[in-house]
Coordinates of N, CA and C and ligand atoms in Angstrom, one line a residue:
M8 N 8.5 6.6 -14.8 CA 9.4 7.1 -14.0 C 10.5 5.2 -13.7
Y9 N 11.0 5.0 -13.1 CA 12.1 4.6 -12.7 C 12.2 4.7 -10.9
V10 N 11.7 3.7 -10.7 CA 12.5 4.0 -9.2 C 12.5 2.6 -8.9
I11 N 13.9 3.1 -7.2 CA 14.4 2.1 -6.9 C 14.2 1.8 -5.3
M12 N 13.7 0.5 -5.2 CA 13.2 -0.1 -3.8 C 14.3 -0.1 -3.0
L13 N 15.4 0.1 -1.5 CA 16.4 -0.6 -1.1 C 16.0 -0.4 0.0
G14 N 17.0 -1.6 0.5 CA 16.0 -2.3 2.4 C 16.9 -3.3 2.1
A15 N 17.5 -3.9 3.6 CA 17.9 -5.0 4.0 C 17.3 -6.2 3.4
P16 N 17.7 -7.4 3.9 CA 17.0 -9.0 3.7 C 15.9 -8.8 4.3
G17 N 14.4 -9.0 4.1 CA 13.0 -9.0 4.9 C 12.8 -7.5 4.9
A18 N 13.5 -6.4 4.3 CA 12.4 -5.1 4.9 C 11.4 -5.0 4.3
G19 N 10.9 -5.9 3.3 CA 9.8 -5.3 2.7 C 9.7 -4.9 0.6
K20 N 10.7 -5.2 0.4 CA 11.3 -4.5 -1.0 C 10.0 -5.2 -2.0
G21 N 10.5 -6.5 -2.2 CA 9.2 -7.0 -2.9 C 7.9 -7.0 -2.9
T22 N 7.1 -6.8 -1.5 CA 6.3 -6.6 -0.9 C 5.2 -5.0 -1.0
Q23 N 6.7 -3.7 -1.2 CA 5.9 -2.7 -1.8 C 6.6 -2.9 -3.0
A24 N 7.9 -3.4 -3.9 CA 7.4 -3.1 -5.3 C 6.2 -3.9 -5.9
D25 N 5.4 -5.4 -5.0 CA 4.7 -6.1 -5.6 C 3.3 -4.2 -5.5
I26 N 2.8 -3.8 -4.9 CA 2.0 -3.1 -4.5 C 2.1 -2.2 -5.5
L27 N 3.1 -1.1 -5.0 CA 3.7 -0.2 -6.4 C 3.6 -0.2 -7.5
S28 N 3.6 -1.0 -8.0 CA 3.8 -1.6 -9.5 C 2.4 -2.2 -10.2
Q29 N 1.3 -2.1 -8.9 CA 0.4 -2.8 -9.1 C -0.6 -1.1 -9.5
E30 N -0.2 -0.8 -8.0 CA -0.5 1.2 -8.2 C -0.4 2.2 -9.6
M31 N 1.0 1.8 -10.1 CA 1.3 2.6 -10.6 C 2.0 1.8 -12.9
E32 N 1.3 0.5 -12.7 CA 1.1 0.9 -14.0 C 1.9 -0.3 -14.2
L33 N 3.6 -0.7 -13.5 CA 4.4 -0.5 -14.4 C 5.3 -1.7 -13.0
P34 N 6.1 -2.4 -14.3 CA 6.7 -3.9 -14.5 C 7.4 -3.7 -13.2
H35 N 7.4 -4.9 -12.2 CA 8.3 -5.1 -11.0 C 9.4 -5.8 -11.6
I36 N 10.9 -5.3 -11.5 CA 11.6 -6.1 -12.1 C 12.5 -6.3 -10.9
A37 N 12.9 -8.0 -10.1 CA 13.1 -8.7 -8.7 C 14.5 -9.0 -9.0
S38 N 15.7 -8.9 -9.0 CA 16.5 -9.6 -9.3 C 16.7 -10.9 -8.5
G39 N 16.6 -10.3 -8.0 CA 16.5 -12.8 -6.9 C 16.1 -13.7 -7.3
D40 N 14.5 -12.4 -8.1 CA 13.6 -13.4 -8.4 C 13.6 -13.9 -9.7
L41 N 14.7 -13.5 -10.1 CA 15.1 -13.5 -12.2 C 15.6 -14.8 -12.2
F42 N 17.0 -14.8 -10.7 CA 18.2 -15.8 -10.4 C 17.2 -17.1 -10.0
R43 N 16.5 -16.6 -9.4 CA 15.7 -18.0 -8.9 C 15.2 -18.2 -9.8
R44 N 14.7 -18.4 -10.9 CA 13.6 -18.2 -12.0 C 15.2 -19.0 -12.9
A45 N 15.7 -18.1 -12.9 CA 16.8 -18.8 -14.1 C 17.7 -20.3 -13.2
L46 N 17.5 -20.5 -12.1 CA 18.1 -21.7 -11.5 C 16.8 -22.9 -11.9
E47 N 15.0 -22.6 -11.6 CA 14.6 -23.5 -12.0 C 14.7 -23.8 -13.3
E48 N 15.1 -22.4 -14.1 CA 14.9 -23.5 -15.6 C 16.1 -24.4 -16.3
R49 N 17.3 -24.2 -15.1 CA 18.4 -24.9 -15.1 C 19.5 -23.9 -16.4
T50 N 19.4 -22.8 -15.8 CA 19.8 -22.2 -17.3 C 21.7 -21.7 -16.8
E51 N 23.1 -21.6 -17.0 CA 24.0 -21.8 -16.9 C 24.3 -19.9 -16.3
V52 N 22.8 -19.6 -16.1 CA 23.2 -17.8 -15.1 C 22.5 -18.5 -14.2
G53 N 21.4 -18.9 -14.1 CA 20.6 -19.2 -12.8 C 21.4 -20.5 -11.8
L54 N 22.8 -21.6 -12.4 CA 23.9 -22.4 -11.7 C 24.7 -21.8 -10.8
L55 N 24.7 -20.6 -12.3 CA 26.4 -20.3 -11.1 C 26.2 -19.4 -10.2
A56 N 24.6 -18.5 -9.8 CA 23.6 -17.8 -9.4 C 23.7 -18.4 -7.9
K57 N 23.7 -19.8 -8.2 CA 22.9 -20.6 -6.8 C 24.0 -20.3 -6.1
K58 N 25.5 -21.1 -6.0 CA 26.4 -20.8 -5.4 C 27.1 -19.9 -4.5
Y59 N 26.4 -18.2 -5.4 CA 26.5 -16.5 -4.7 C 25.6 -17.5 -3.6
M60 N 24.2 -17.5 -4.5 CA 22.9 -17.5 -3.0 C 22.8 -18.2 -1.6
D61 N 23.0 -18.9 -1.6 CA 23.7 -20.4 -0.9 C 24.5 -19.4 0.4
K62 N 25.6 -19.2 -0.3 CA 26.5 -18.3 1.0 C 26.1 -17.1 1.2
G63 N 24.7 -16.4 0.5 CA 24.2 -15.4 1.2 C 25.4 -14.1 0.4
E64 N 25.6 -14.2 -0.5 CA 27.1 -13.7 -0.6 C 26.3 -12.5 -2.3
L65 N 26.8 -11.6 -3.2 CA 26.5 -10.9 -4.4 C 27.2 -11.9 -4.6
V66 N 26.1 -12.5 -6.1 CA 26.5 -12.3 -7.7 C 27.3 -11.1 -7.9
P67 N 28.6 -11.5 -9.3 CA 29.1 -11.1 -9.8 C 28.4 -10.1 -10.9
D68 N 28.9 -8.9 -10.4 CA 28.3 -7.4 -11.3 C 28.4 -7.7 -12.2
G69 N 29.5 -8.2 -13.3 CA 29.2 -8.7 -14.1 C 27.8 -9.3 -15.2
V70 N 27.2 -10.2 -13.8 CA 26.4 -11.7 -14.5 C 25.1 -10.6 -14.7
T71 N 25.4 -9.9 -13.2 CA 23.5 -9.2 -12.1 C 23.8 -8.3 -13.7
V72 N 24.6 -7.4 -14.4 CA 24.0 -6.3 -14.7 C 23.4 -6.0 -16.4
K73 N 24.8 -7.6 -17.0 CA 23.5 -7.9 -17.9 C 22.3 -8.5 -18.1
M74 N 22.3 -9.3 -16.8 CA 20.7 -9.8 -17.1 C 19.5 -8.4 -16.8
I75 N 20.4 -8.1 -16.4 CA 19.5 -7.0 -15.8 C 19.1 -5.4 -17.3
V76 N 20.2 -5.4 -17.3 CA 20.3 -4.9 -19.1 C 19.0 -4.9 -19.8
E77 N 20.1 -6.5 -19.6 CA 18.5 -7.1 -21.1 C 17.1 -7.1 -20.8
R78 N 16.5 -7.5 -19.3 CA 15.3 -7.4 -18.7 C 14.8 -5.5 -19.0
I79 N 15.6 -4.4 -19.2 CA 14.8 -2.7 -19.2 C 15.1 -3.0 -20.3
N80 N 15.3 -3.1 -21.8 CA 15.4 -3.3 -22.9 C 14.5 -3.8 -23.8
Q81 N 13.7 -4.1 -22.4 CA 12.4 -5.1 -23.3 C 11.2 -4.1 -23.2
S82 N 10.7 -3.9 -24.2 CA 9.3 -3.2 -23.9 C 8.6 -2.8 -23.3
N83 N 8.1 -3.5 -22.7 CA 7.3 -3.0 -21.4 C 7.9 -1.7 -20.0
C84 N 9.5 -2.6 -20.2 CA 9.6 -1.3 -19.3 C 10.2 0.1 -19.8
A85 N 9.0 0.7 -21.4 CA 10.1 1.8 -21.6 C 9.4 3.0 -20.7
P86 N 8.2 2.7 -20.6 CA 7.2 3.5 -19.2 C 8.2 3.9 -18.1
G87 N 8.9 3.1 -18.2 CA 10.1 2.9 -16.2 C 10.0 1.3 -15.7
C88 N 9.7 1.2 -14.6 CA 9.6 0.3 -13.8 C 9.7 0.4 -12.3
I89 N 9.9 -1.2 -11.3 CA 10.1 -0.9 -10.1 C 11.3 -1.5 -9.4
F90 N 12.9 -1.5 -9.4 CA 13.6 -2.1 -9.0 C 13.6 -2.5 -7.9
D91 N 13.8 -4.1 -7.2 CA 13.6 -4.7 -6.4 C 14.9 -5.3 -5.9
G92 N 16.2 -5.0 -5.2 CA 17.0 -5.3 -4.9 C 18.3 -5.8 -5.7
F93 N 17.9 -4.2 -7.2 CA 18.6 -4.1 -8.1 C 19.0 -2.4 -8.0
P94 N 20.1 -1.8 -7.7 CA 21.3 -1.9 -7.9 C 22.0 -2.1 -6.7
R95 N 22.8 -3.4 -6.3 CA 23.2 -3.6 -4.9 C 24.7 -3.2 -4.8
T96 N 25.7 -2.7 -5.6 CA 26.4 -2.1 -5.2 C 26.7 -1.3 -6.2
L97 N 28.0 -0.1 -5.6 CA 28.4 1.3 -6.6 C 28.2 0.8 -7.5
Q98 N 28.8 0.0 -8.3 CA 29.6 -0.7 -10.1 C 27.9 -0.5 -10.9
Q99 N 27.3 -1.5 -10.0 CA 25.6 -1.8 -10.5 C 24.9 -0.2 -10.9
A100 N 25.3 1.1 -10.0 CA 24.3 1.4 -9.8 C 24.7 2.7 -11.3
K101 N 26.1 2.6 -11.0 CA 26.5 3.6 -11.9 C 26.7 2.6 -13.5
V102 N 26.2 1.6 -13.0 CA 26.1 1.0 -14.7 C 24.4 1.0 -15.4
L103 N 23.3 1.3 -13.8 CA 22.2 1.4 -14.5 C 22.2 2.4 -14.9
D104 N 22.9 3.9 -14.4 CA 22.8 4.8 -15.2 C 23.2 5.3 -16.3
E105 N 24.3 4.1 -16.6 CA 25.0 4.6 -17.9 C 23.9 3.5 -18.9
A106 N 22.9 3.0 -18.5 CA 21.8 2.2 -19.8 C 20.6 2.9 -19.8
L107 N 20.4 3.4 -18.5 CA 19.1 4.4 -18.9 C 19.8 5.7 -19.3
G108 N 21.1 6.1 -19.5 CA 21.1 6.9 -19.4 C 21.1 7.5 -21.7
K109 N 21.3 6.3 -22.0 CA 21.9 6.1 -23.3 C 20.1 5.8 -24.6
E110 N 19.4 5.9 -23.5 CA 17.5 6.1 -23.8 C 17.0 7.6 -23.4
G111 N 18.3 8.1 -23.2 CA 17.6 9.2 -22.5 C 16.8 9.8 -21.5
K112 N 17.1 8.1 -20.3 CA 16.3 7.9 -19.5 C 16.8 8.4 -17.8
N113 N 16.3 8.1 -16.4 CA 17.2 8.7 -15.4 C 16.5 7.9 -14.0
I114 N 17.1 7.2 -13.0 CA 16.4 6.9 -12.0 C 15.5 8.4 -11.1
D115 N 13.9 8.2 -10.5 CA 13.5 9.4 -10.3 C 13.5 9.1 -9.3
R116 N 13.6 8.5 -8.3 CA 13.6 8.4 -7.1 C 14.4 6.6 -6.2
A117 N 14.8 6.6 -5.3 CA 15.2 5.0 -4.7 C 14.9 5.4 -3.2
I118 N 13.9 4.3 -2.6 CA 13.3 4.3 -1.8 C 13.9 3.4 -0.6
Y119 N 15.1 4.3 0.4 CA 15.2 2.9 1.2 C 14.2 2.8 2.8
I120 N 13.8 1.1 2.6 CA 13.4 1.0 3.3 C 13.8 0.8 4.5
Q121 N 13.4 1.4 6.2 CA 15.0 0.9 7.1 C 13.7 -0.1 7.7
V122 N 14.2 -1.1 8.7 CA 13.7 -2.1 9.3 C 14.9 -2.8 10.3
P123 N 14.6 -2.5 11.7 CA 15.3 -2.7 12.5 C 16.0 -4.4 12.5
N124 N 17.0 -5.1 13.4 CA 17.9 -6.4 12.2 C 16.9 -7.5 12.9
E125 N 16.5 -7.0 14.3 CA 15.7 -8.2 14.3 C 14.6 -8.3 14.1
E126 N 13.6 -7.1 13.9 CA 12.7 -7.3 12.6 C 13.1 -8.5 11.8
L127 N 14.2 -7.9 10.9 CA 14.3 -8.2 9.1 C 14.3 -10.2 10.0
V128 N 15.3 -10.4 11.2 CA 15.2 -12.1 11.0 C 14.1 -13.3 11.3
K129 N 12.9 -12.4 12.2 CA 11.8 -12.9 12.1 C 10.3 -12.9 11.0
R130 N 11.1 -11.5 10.6 CA 10.5 -11.3 9.3 C 10.8 -12.8 8.1
L131 N 12.2 -13.1 7.7 CA 12.2 -14.2 7.4 C 12.4 -15.4 7.5
S132 N 11.9 -15.5 8.8 CA 11.7 -16.8 9.7 C 10.5 -17.4 9.1
G133 N 9.5 -16.4 8.7 CA 8.5 -17.1 8.8 C 7.9 -16.6 7.5
R134 N 8.4 -16.7 6.6 CA 8.4 -15.4 5.0 C 8.1 -17.4 4.5
W135 N 6.3 -17.4 3.1 CA 6.9 -18.1 2.1 C 6.6 -17.3 1.1
L136 N 6.8 -18.2 -0.1 CA 6.7 -17.5 -1.0 C 5.8 -18.4 -2.1
C137 N 5.6 -17.4 -3.0 CA 4.5 -18.4 -4.4 C 5.4 -19.0 -5.6
R138 N 5.8 -20.3 -5.3 CA 6.2 -20.9 -6.6 C 6.6 -20.3 -8.2
R139 N 5.1 -20.2 -8.5 CA 5.3 -19.6 -9.6 C 5.0 -17.9 -9.5
C140 N 4.7 -16.9 -9.1 CA 4.4 -15.8 -9.4 C 5.8 -15.1 -8.7
Q141 N 6.0 -15.8 -7.3 CA 6.9 -15.0 -6.1 C 6.1 -13.8 -5.5
T142 N 4.6 -14.2 -5.5 CA 4.5 -13.0 -4.4 C 4.7 -13.6 -2.6
P143 N 5.2 -13.0 -2.0 CA 5.8 -13.5 -0.7 C 3.6 -13.2 0.3
Y144 N 4.8 -14.0 1.0 CA 3.8 -14.2 2.4 C 4.4 -14.2 3.3
H145 N 3.6 -14.6 4.5 CA 4.3 -13.9 6.1 C 2.6 -14.9 7.2
M146 N 3.1 -16.4 7.4 CA 2.5 -17.2 8.6 C 1.4 -16.3 9.3
V147 N 2.6 -15.2 10.0 CA 2.3 -14.2 10.9 C 0.9 -13.4 10.5
N148 N 2.1 -12.6 9.7 CA 1.8 -10.8 9.1 C 1.1 -10.4 8.1
S149 N 1.1 -11.8 7.1 CA 0.6 -12.0 5.8 C 0.0 -13.4 5.5
P150 N -0.9 -14.0 6.2 CA -1.0 -15.5 5.8 C -1.8 -15.5 4.9
P151 N -1.5 -16.3 3.5 CA -2.6 -16.7 3.3 C -3.8 -17.1 3.6
R152 N -5.0 -16.9 2.0 CA -6.2 -17.4 2.4 C -6.3 -19.0 2.6
A153 N -6.2 -19.5 1.5 CA -5.8 -21.1 1.7 C -4.1 -21.6 1.9
P154 N -4.3 -22.1 3.4 CA -2.4 -22.8 3.3 C -1.6 -23.4 2.1
G155 N -0.7 -22.6 2.5 CA 0.0 -23.1 0.8 C -0.3 -22.9 -0.3
K156 N -0.9 -22.7 -0.6 CA -1.4 -21.4 -2.3 C -1.7 -20.4 -2.1
C157 N -1.0 -19.9 -3.3 CA -0.9 -18.5 -3.8 C -2.8 -17.9 -3.8
D158 N -3.2 -16.5 -3.1 CA -3.9 -16.1 -3.2 C -4.1 -16.0 -4.8
K159 N -3.0 -14.9 -5.3 CA -2.9 -14.6 -6.8 C -3.3 -15.7 -7.5
C160 N -2.3 -16.4 -8.1 CA -2.7 -17.7 -8.5 C -2.9 -19.0 -8.7
G161 N -3.2 -19.0 -7.2 CA -3.0 -20.2 -6.6 C -2.1 -21.8 -6.5
G162 N -0.8 -20.9 -6.6 CA 0.8 -21.7 -7.7 C 0.9 -21.7 -5.4
E163 N 2.0 -22.7 -5.4 CA 2.7 -23.9 -4.7 C 3.5 -23.0 -3.4
L164 N 2.8 -22.1 -2.1 CA 3.6 -21.6 -2.0 C 5.3 -22.7 -0.5
Y165 N 7.0 -21.9 -1.2 CA 7.8 -22.4 -0.3 C 8.6 -22.1 0.5
Q166 N 8.8 -22.5 1.3 CA 10.4 -20.9 1.8 C 11.6 -21.5 1.2
R167 N 12.1 -20.1 1.0 CA 13.5 -19.7 0.8 C 14.9 -20.4 1.3
S168 N 15.4 -21.1 0.9 CA 17.0 -22.1 1.5 C 17.7 -21.2 1.9
D169 N 17.7 -19.9 0.8 CA 18.7 -18.9 2.3 C 18.0 -17.9 3.4
D170 N 16.5 -18.5 3.2 CA 16.1 -18.1 4.9 C 16.5 -18.6 5.7
K171 N 17.8 -19.8 6.2 CA 17.8 -20.0 6.5 C 18.4 -19.3 7.9
E172 N 18.7 -19.5 9.2 CA 19.3 -18.4 10.4 C 21.0 -17.9 9.6
E173 N 21.5 -19.0 9.7 CA 23.0 -18.9 9.4 C 23.1 -17.6 8.1
T174 N 22.4 -18.2 7.2 CA 22.3 -17.1 5.9 C 21.6 -15.6 5.7
V175 N 20.8 -15.7 6.6 CA 20.1 -14.2 7.2 C 21.5 -13.5 7.8
K176 N 21.6 -14.2 8.3 CA 22.7 -13.0 9.7 C 24.2 -13.0 8.2
D177 N 24.6 -13.8 7.4 CA 25.6 -13.4 6.1 C 25.2 -12.7 5.2
R178 N 23.5 -12.8 4.6 CA 23.1 -12.0 3.6 C 22.6 -9.8 4.5
I179 N 22.2 -10.1 5.0 CA 22.4 -8.8 6.1 C 23.6 -7.7 6.3
S180 N 24.7 -8.6 6.9 CA 26.4 -8.2 7.1 C 26.8 -7.8 4.6
V181 N 26.4 -8.5 4.5 CA 27.1 -8.4 3.0 C 25.7 -6.6 2.8
F182 N 24.6 -7.3 3.0 CA 23.1 -5.5 2.3 C 24.3 -4.6 3.7
F183 N 25.0 -4.3 4.8 CA 25.7 -3.6 5.6 C 26.8 -2.8 4.8
N184 N 27.6 -3.9 4.6 CA 28.9 -4.0 4.0 C 28.8 -3.1 2.0
Q185 N 27.8 -3.6 1.3 CA 28.0 -3.7 0.1 C 27.3 -2.8 -0.5
T186 N 25.8 -3.1 0.3 CA 25.0 -2.2 -0.8 C 24.4 -0.5 0.2
V187 N 25.1 -0.3 1.7 CA 24.3 0.5 2.7 C 25.5 1.7 1.2
P188 N 26.8 1.6 1.3 CA 27.6 2.5 0.9 C 26.8 3.3 -0.5
I189 N 25.9 2.8 -1.5 CA 24.6 3.3 -2.8 C 23.4 4.0 -2.2
L190 N 23.1 3.8 -0.7 CA 22.2 5.3 0.0 C 23.2 6.6 -0.6
D191 N 24.2 6.9 -0.1 CA 25.1 8.2 -0.6 C 25.1 8.9 -1.6
Y192 N 25.2 7.9 -2.9 CA 25.6 8.0 -4.3 C 23.4 8.3 -4.5
Y193 N 23.1 8.3 -4.5 CA 21.1 8.9 -4.5 C 21.0 10.1 -3.9
Q194 N 21.3 9.7 -2.2 CA 21.5 10.7 -1.4 C 22.1 12.5 -2.1
E195 N 23.0 12.4 -2.8 CA 24.5 12.9 -3.3 C 23.3 13.4 -4.7
Q196 N 22.3 12.6 -5.4 CA 21.9 13.1 -6.4 C 20.6 13.8 -6.4
G197 N 19.5 13.9 -4.7 CA 18.9 14.4 -4.3 C 17.6 13.3 -5.1
K198 N 17.8 11.7 -4.8 CA 16.9 11.1 -4.9 C 17.0 10.1 -3.9
L199 N 17.3 10.1 -2.5 CA 16.8 9.5 -1.7 C 16.2 9.3 -1.1
V200 N 14.8 8.8 -0.7 CA 13.8 9.3 0.7 C 14.1 8.1 1.5
R201 N 13.7 8.4 2.4 CA 13.8 7.1 3.8 C 12.5 6.9 4.6
V202 N 11.8 5.8 4.1 CA 11.0 5.2 4.6 C 10.9 4.6 6.0
N203 N 10.2 4.1 6.8 CA 9.9 3.9 8.0 C 9.7 2.5 7.6
G204 N 9.6 1.5 7.8 CA 10.0 0.1 7.1 C 9.7 -1.3 8.5
N205 N 9.2 -0.1 10.0 CA 8.3 -0.8 10.8 C 7.2 -0.6 11.2
Q206 N 6.4 -0.8 10.1 CA 5.2 -0.7 10.6 C 4.3 -0.8 9.9
G207 N 2.7 -1.5 9.8 CA 2.8 -2.3 9.4 C 2.1 -2.0 7.4
M208 N 2.4 -2.9 6.6 CA 2.8 -3.4 4.9 C 1.8 -2.0 4.5
Q209 N 0.6 -1.5 4.7 CA -0.3 -0.4 3.9 C 0.5 0.7 4.4
G210 N 1.0 1.5 5.9 CA 1.0 2.5 6.4 C 2.5 2.7 5.3
V211 N 4.0 1.9 5.3 CA 5.0 1.6 4.5 C 5.0 1.8 3.0
A212 N 4.0 1.5 2.3 CA 3.1 2.1 1.2 C 2.6 3.1 1.1
E213 N 1.9 3.8 1.9 CA 1.4 5.3 1.9 C 2.6 6.1 1.7
E214 N 3.5 5.3 3.1 CA 4.6 6.1 2.8 C 5.5 6.8 1.6
I215 N 5.7 6.0 0.6 CA 6.7 6.0 -0.4 C 5.6 6.3 -1.4
I216 N 4.0 6.0 -1.7 CA 3.5 7.1 -3.2 C 3.2 8.2 -2.3
S217 N 2.7 8.5 -1.5 CA 2.9 9.7 -1.1 C 4.6 11.2 -1.2
A218 N 5.6 10.1 -1.2 CA 6.9 10.6 -1.2 C 6.8 10.6 -2.9
L219 N 6.7 10.1 -3.0 CA 6.6 9.7 -5.1 C 6.2 10.7 -5.2
K220 N 4.7 11.1 -5.0 CA 3.6 12.1 -5.6 C 4.2 13.4 -5.4
A221 N 4.9 13.6 -4.1 CA 5.2 15.1 -3.4 C 7.1 15.2 -4.6
G222 N 7.1 14.4 -5.6 CA 8.7 14.0 -6.0 C 7.9 14.7 -8.3
I223 N 7.2 14.3 -7.6 CA 6.2 14.5 -9.6 C 5.8 16.0 -9.9
K224 N 6.0 16.2 -10.2 CA 6.1 18.6 -10.9 C 4.9 18.2 -11.0
Ligands
AP5_309 P1 16.7 -10.9 -3.0 O1 15.7 -12.3 -3.2 O2 16.6 -9.6 -3.4 O3 16.9 -11.2 -1.5 P2 17.3 -10.7 -0.2 O4 17.4 -8.7 -0.4 O5 17.9 -10.5 0.3 O6 15.6 -9.7 0.0 P3 14.4 -10.7 0.7 O7 14.1 -11.2 -0.9 O8 14.7 -11.3 1.0 O9 13.4 -9.6 1.5 P4 12.2 -8.1 0.5 O10 12.7 -6.7 1.5 O11 12.5 -8.5 -1.0 O12 10.9 -8.7 1.9 P5 9.9 -9.2 1.5 O13 9.0 -8.6 0.5 O14 10.0 -10.4 1.0 O15 18.2 -11.6 -3.1 C1 18.9 -13.0 -2.9 C2 20.0 -13.6 -3.5 O16 20.1 -13.0 -4.8 C3 21.1 -11.9 -3.1 O17 21.4 -13.0 -1.7 C4 22.3 -12.6 -4.0 O18 22.9 -13.5 -3.6 C5 21.4 -12.7 -5.0 N1 21.4 -11.3 -5.5 C6 20.0 -10.4 -5.9 N2 20.3 -9.5 -6.5 C7 21.2 -9.2 -6.4 C8 22.0 -8.0 -7.6 N3 21.2 -7.6 -7.9 N4 23.3 -8.3 -7.3 C9 24.1 -9.1 -7.0 N5 23.4 -10.4 -6.4 C10 22.3 -10.7 -6.7 O19 9.2 -9.2 2.8 C11 10.0 -10.7 3.8 C12 8.8 -10.6 4.9 O20 8.0 -9.9 5.8 C13 7.3 -11.7 4.4 O21 7.2 -12.6 4.3 C14 6.8 -10.2 4.1 O22 4.8 -10.9 3.6 C15 6.7 -9.8 5.6 N6 6.4 -8.5 5.5 C16 7.0 -7.4 4.4 N7 6.9 -6.2 4.9 C17 6.1 -5.7 5.8 C18 5.7 -5.0 7.1 N8 5.7 -4.2 6.9 N9 5.4 -5.6 8.1 C19 5.2 -6.9 8.9 N10 5.8 -8.2 8.0 C20 6.1 -7.5 6.4
MG310 MG1 12.4 -10.1 -2.2

């Protein structure tokens, strides 16, 4: 099963993709995490992506699509995967359909996690992430058991440089201008599910899982 998590910055895509990935035993493919890893490794893609990420802008489609297509061609994506943060433009959505179509596969569901803008800003300002496994925490909503350490792998927690208030505002407006148009693309194919992201993490997860189960005949 191939599932896409859509939502504004801070909506909970990463949080819910992690839960779903464990529940469904499918890999979690996060474009932002792949770019941040590439930057840590100082690769050409990572250094290029940084220029856009620092400004809250989208990395060009050609670079992004190439990175994702390489990832989904790896054997552990054969049974499916959970996409988080990809696709983000109509062009990316179409290329993804083509790449899956070549293997006789397709997107099953696109989940849109809806959260009001003022809540997004609160979530991002309190977010800490594991440097090693990228698990997100929140200082108020989901603090780690030991301060500064990841519960899952013991990695060091850090705050993302693009979570500064000015960059967050730019990222939110990029989402509404460039990504919201793809909601119609999935709606027209009967694949879009809207869930209320403005509730506890478990409540959001339950809505998503029941929507996916309802879709499996
Ligand atoms: P990316 O890393 O994808 O960032 P984003 O879309 O801005 O989203 P976030 O990761 O900030 O939020 P999230 O929805 O994952 O929320 P989370 O679960 O962490 O992209 C970063 C950059 O990379 C982009 O700006 C762009 O430059 C580039 N990029 C990436 N993909 C690209 C693409 N396809 N094309 C071009 N460029 C691309 O949750 C947030 C916080 O809230 C956490 O602290 C969490 O604990 C908390 N939380 C989560 N759920 C709840 C809840 N229900 N209640 C209370 N708190 C909650
Ligand atoms: Mg994320």
